[in-house]
Amino acid sequence: MAIIITDECINCGACEPECPNTAIYEGADDWRYNDGTSLSGDVILPDGKSVNADEAQEPLSDEIYYIVPDKCTECKGFHEEPQCAAVCPVDCCVPDDDHVETEDELLGKQRFMHPED
């Protein structure tokens, strides 16, 4: 499953540079599927959704750092544990029960975004 940042976030920013998928953004910042990935142009995501990877997407939060579930792989394929949770000083990076995925699904998403790895 994806990781979510709870409203206990103190906006320290420790998590953002740790994400290998560039799935973490500061509150109110637009995001793109191509940020930190090999995706570009029109793509079909593993879940079947069609998107343009280069287009700016609306922020998921205006107030605190947030994680884009479509880009979060819980660091599978890169690390043994989610790096955001490992560095968070207030333990607000937790599993997102609304985005449950198997390890195979997470690894597939990682390979989709980073086919060269």
PDB file of C-alpha atoms in Angstrom:
ATOM      1  CA  MET A   1       0.000   0.000   0.000  1.00  0.00           C
ATOM      2  CA  ALA A   2       1.062   3.585  -0.405  1.00  0.00           C
ATOM      3  CA  ILE A   3       2.282   5.677   2.479  1.00  0.00           C
ATOM      4  CA  ILE A   4       0.359   8.751   3.628  1.00  0.00           C
ATOM      5  CA  ILE A   5       1.539  11.769   5.600  1.00  0.00           C
ATOM      6  CA  THR A   6      -0.840  12.505   8.470  1.00  0.00           C
ATOM      7  CA  ASP A   7      -1.842  15.943   9.693  1.00  0.00           C
ATOM      8  CA  GLU A   8       0.701  15.606  12.508  1.00  0.00           C
ATOM      9  CA  CYS A   9       3.298  16.636   9.892  1.00  0.00           C
ATOM     10  CA  ILE A  10       5.466  19.535  11.101  1.00  0.00           C
ATOM     11  CA  ASN A  11       6.559  20.437   7.534  1.00  0.00           C
ATOM     12  CA  CYS A  12      10.228  19.779   8.273  1.00  0.00           C
ATOM     13  CA  GLY A  13      10.824  18.384   4.773  1.00  0.00           C
ATOM     14  CA  ALA A  14      13.056  15.511   5.899  1.00  0.00           C
ATOM     15  CA  CYS A  15      11.031  12.996   3.883  1.00  0.00           C
ATOM     16  CA  GLU A  16      11.026  14.711   0.486  1.00  0.00           C
ATOM     17  CA  PRO A  17      14.662  14.114  -0.609  1.00  0.00           C
ATOM     18  CA  GLU A  18      14.539  10.502   0.629  1.00  0.00           C
ATOM     19  CA  CYS A  19      11.845   9.375  -1.840  1.00  0.00           C
ATOM     20  CA  PRO A  20      13.335   7.419  -4.774  1.00  0.00           C
ATOM     21  CA  ASN A  21      10.180   8.012  -6.836  1.00  0.00           C
ATOM     22  CA  THR A  22       9.873  11.758  -6.143  1.00  0.00           C
ATOM     23  CA  ALA A  23       6.381  11.012  -4.829  1.00  0.00           C
ATOM     24  CA  ILE A  24       6.593  13.492  -1.938  1.00  0.00           C
ATOM     25  CA  TYR A  25       5.793  17.155  -2.440  1.00  0.00           C
ATOM     26  CA  GLU A  26       5.558  20.223  -0.239  1.00  0.00           C
ATOM     27  CA  GLY A  27       2.014  21.347   0.488  1.00  0.00           C
ATOM     28  CA  ALA A  28       0.484  23.511  -2.274  1.00  0.00           C
ATOM     29  CA  ASP A  29       3.161  22.452  -4.810  1.00  0.00           C
ATOM     30  CA  ASP A  30       1.966  21.020  -8.129  1.00  0.00           C
ATOM     31  CA  TRP A  31       3.323  17.588  -9.039  1.00  0.00           C
ATOM     32  CA  ARG A  32       4.002  15.617 -12.240  1.00  0.00           C
ATOM     33  CA  TYR A  33       4.220  11.940 -13.031  1.00  0.00           C
ATOM     34  CA  ASN A  34       7.551  12.581 -14.783  1.00  0.00           C
ATOM     35  CA  ASP A  35       9.210  14.100 -11.688  1.00  0.00           C
ATOM     36  CA  GLY A  36      12.003  11.673 -10.787  1.00  0.00           C
ATOM     37  CA  THR A  37      10.750   8.927 -13.122  1.00  0.00           C
ATOM     38  CA  SER A  38      11.299   7.801 -16.716  1.00  0.00           C
ATOM     39  CA  LEU A  39       7.700   8.636 -17.648  1.00  0.00           C
ATOM     40  CA  SER A  40       7.018  11.234 -20.332  1.00  0.00           C
ATOM     41  CA  GLY A  41       4.158  12.234 -22.598  1.00  0.00           C
ATOM     42  CA  ASP A  42       0.919  10.257 -22.688  1.00  0.00           C
ATOM     43  CA  VAL A  43       1.129   7.075 -20.629  1.00  0.00           C
ATOM     44  CA  ILE A  44      -1.254   4.435 -19.296  1.00  0.00           C
ATOM     45  CA  LEU A  45      -0.575   3.769 -15.630  1.00  0.00           C
ATOM     46  CA  PRO A  46      -0.527   0.208 -14.261  1.00  0.00           C
ATOM     47  CA  ASP A  47      -4.039   0.781 -12.887  1.00  0.00           C
ATOM     48  CA  GLY A  48      -5.285   1.607 -16.422  1.00  0.00           C
ATOM     49  CA  LYS A  49      -5.572   5.371 -15.936  1.00  0.00           C
ATOM     50  CA  SER A  50      -4.445   7.478 -18.918  1.00  0.00           C
ATOM     51  CA  VAL A  51      -2.385  10.580 -18.055  1.00  0.00           C
ATOM     52  CA  ASN A  52       0.133  12.981 -19.542  1.00  0.00           C
ATOM     53  CA  ALA A  53       3.248  12.565 -17.427  1.00  0.00           C
ATOM     54  CA  ASP A  54       4.492  16.064 -18.256  1.00  0.00           C
ATOM     55  CA  GLU A  55       1.371  17.961 -17.148  1.00  0.00           C
ATOM     56  CA  ALA A  56       1.182  19.605 -13.744  1.00  0.00           C
ATOM     57  CA  GLN A  57      -1.286  17.980 -11.360  1.00  0.00           C
ATOM     58  CA  GLU A  58      -3.178  19.672  -8.532  1.00  0.00           C
ATOM     59  CA  PRO A  59      -1.583  19.422  -5.069  1.00  0.00           C
ATOM     60  CA  LEU A  60      -3.115  16.773  -2.806  1.00  0.00           C
ATOM     61  CA  SER A  61      -2.647  19.059   0.196  1.00  0.00           C
ATOM     62  CA  ASP A  62      -2.336  22.797   0.551  1.00  0.00           C
ATOM     63  CA  GLU A  63      -0.968  22.737   4.074  1.00  0.00           C
ATOM     64  CA  ILE A  64       1.409  19.821   4.680  1.00  0.00           C
ATOM     65  CA  TYR A  65       3.760  17.625   2.694  1.00  0.00           C
ATOM     66  CA  TYR A  66       1.918  14.919   0.783  1.00  0.00           C
ATOM     67  CA  ILE A  67       2.634  11.649  -1.023  1.00  0.00           C
ATOM     68  CA  VAL A  68       1.189  10.883  -4.465  1.00  0.00           C
ATOM     69  CA  PRO A  69      -0.258   7.337  -4.171  1.00  0.00           C
ATOM     70  CA  ASP A  70       0.219   6.638  -7.912  1.00  0.00           C
ATOM     71  CA  LYS A  71       3.971   7.173  -7.476  1.00  0.00           C
ATOM     72  CA  CYS A  72       4.509   5.615  -4.022  1.00  0.00           C
ATOM     73  CA  THR A  73       5.959   2.097  -4.010  1.00  0.00           C
ATOM     74  CA  GLU A  74       6.858   2.018  -0.291  1.00  0.00           C
ATOM     75  CA  CYS A  75      10.436   2.140  -1.643  1.00  0.00           C
ATOM     76  CA  LYS A  76      10.076  -1.440  -2.979  1.00  0.00           C
ATOM     77  CA  GLY A  77      12.812  -2.089  -5.516  1.00  0.00           C
ATOM     78  CA  PHE A  78      15.064   0.488  -3.836  1.00  0.00           C
ATOM     79  CA  HIS A  79      15.107  -0.044  -0.061  1.00  0.00           C
ATOM     80  CA  GLU A  80      13.970  -2.513   2.582  1.00  0.00           C
ATOM     81  CA  GLU A  81      11.624  -0.007   4.239  1.00  0.00           C
ATOM     82  CA  PRO A  82       9.873   3.246   3.314  1.00  0.00           C
ATOM     83  CA  GLN A  83      12.538   5.918   3.652  1.00  0.00           C
ATOM     84  CA  CYS A  84      10.068   8.692   4.459  1.00  0.00           C
ATOM     85  CA  ALA A  85       8.926   6.800   7.547  1.00  0.00           C
ATOM     86  CA  ALA A  86      12.521   6.022   8.513  1.00  0.00           C
ATOM     87  CA  VAL A  87      13.525   9.700   8.639  1.00  0.00           C
ATOM     88  CA  CYS A  88      10.290  11.298   9.873  1.00  0.00           C
ATOM     89  CA  PRO A  89      10.926  12.855  13.296  1.00  0.00           C
ATOM     90  CA  VAL A  90       7.240  12.747  14.294  1.00  0.00           C
ATOM     91  CA  ASP A  91       6.276   9.358  12.793  1.00  0.00           C
ATOM     92  CA  CYS A  92       3.565  10.804  10.545  1.00  0.00           C
ATOM     93  CA  CYS A  93       4.449   8.707   7.443  1.00  0.00           C
ATOM     94  CA  VAL A  94       2.158   5.709   7.844  1.00  0.00           C
ATOM     95  CA  PRO A  95       0.491   3.074   5.611  1.00  0.00           C
ATOM     96  CA  ASP A  96      -2.465   4.432   3.638  1.00  0.00           C
ATOM     97  CA  ASP A  97      -5.391   2.063   4.136  1.00  0.00           C
ATOM     98  CA  ASP A  98      -7.142   3.658   1.138  1.00  0.00           C
ATOM     99  CA  HIS A  99      -4.393   2.501  -1.256  1.00  0.00           C
ATOM    100  CA  VAL A 100      -3.646  -1.139  -0.460  1.00  0.00           C
ATOM    101  CA  GLU A 101      -1.302  -2.889  -2.920  1.00  0.00           C
ATOM    102  CA  THR A 102       0.597  -6.183  -2.876  1.00  0.00           C
ATOM    103  CA  GLU A 103       4.369  -6.320  -2.989  1.00  0.00           C
ATOM    104  CA  ASP A 104       4.139  -7.546  -6.602  1.00  0.00           C
ATOM    105  CA  GLU A 105       1.945  -4.552  -7.511  1.00  0.00           C
ATOM    106  CA  LEU A 106       4.372  -2.151  -5.840  1.00  0.00           C
ATOM    107  CA  LEU A 107       7.354  -3.722  -7.620  1.00  0.00           C
ATOM    108  CA  GLY A 108       5.464  -3.566 -10.923  1.00  0.00           C
ATOM    109  CA  LYS A 109       4.786   0.127 -10.380  1.00  0.00           C
ATOM    110  CA  GLN A 110       8.472   0.672  -9.573  1.00  0.00           C
ATOM    111  CA  ARG A 111       9.560  -1.097 -12.793  1.00  0.00           C
ATOM    112  CA  PHE A 112       6.987   0.915 -14.776  1.00  0.00           C
ATOM    113  CA  MET A 113       8.368   4.237 -13.512  1.00  0.00           C
ATOM    114  CA  HIS A 114      12.033   3.170 -13.630  1.00  0.00           C
ATOM    115  CA  PRO A 115      12.458   0.557 -16.406  1.00  0.00           C
ATOM    116  CA  GLU A 116      16.214   1.212 -16.607  1.00  0.00           C
ATOM    117  CA  ASP A 117      16.861   0.121 -12.995  1.00  0.00           C
TER     118      ASP A 117
END
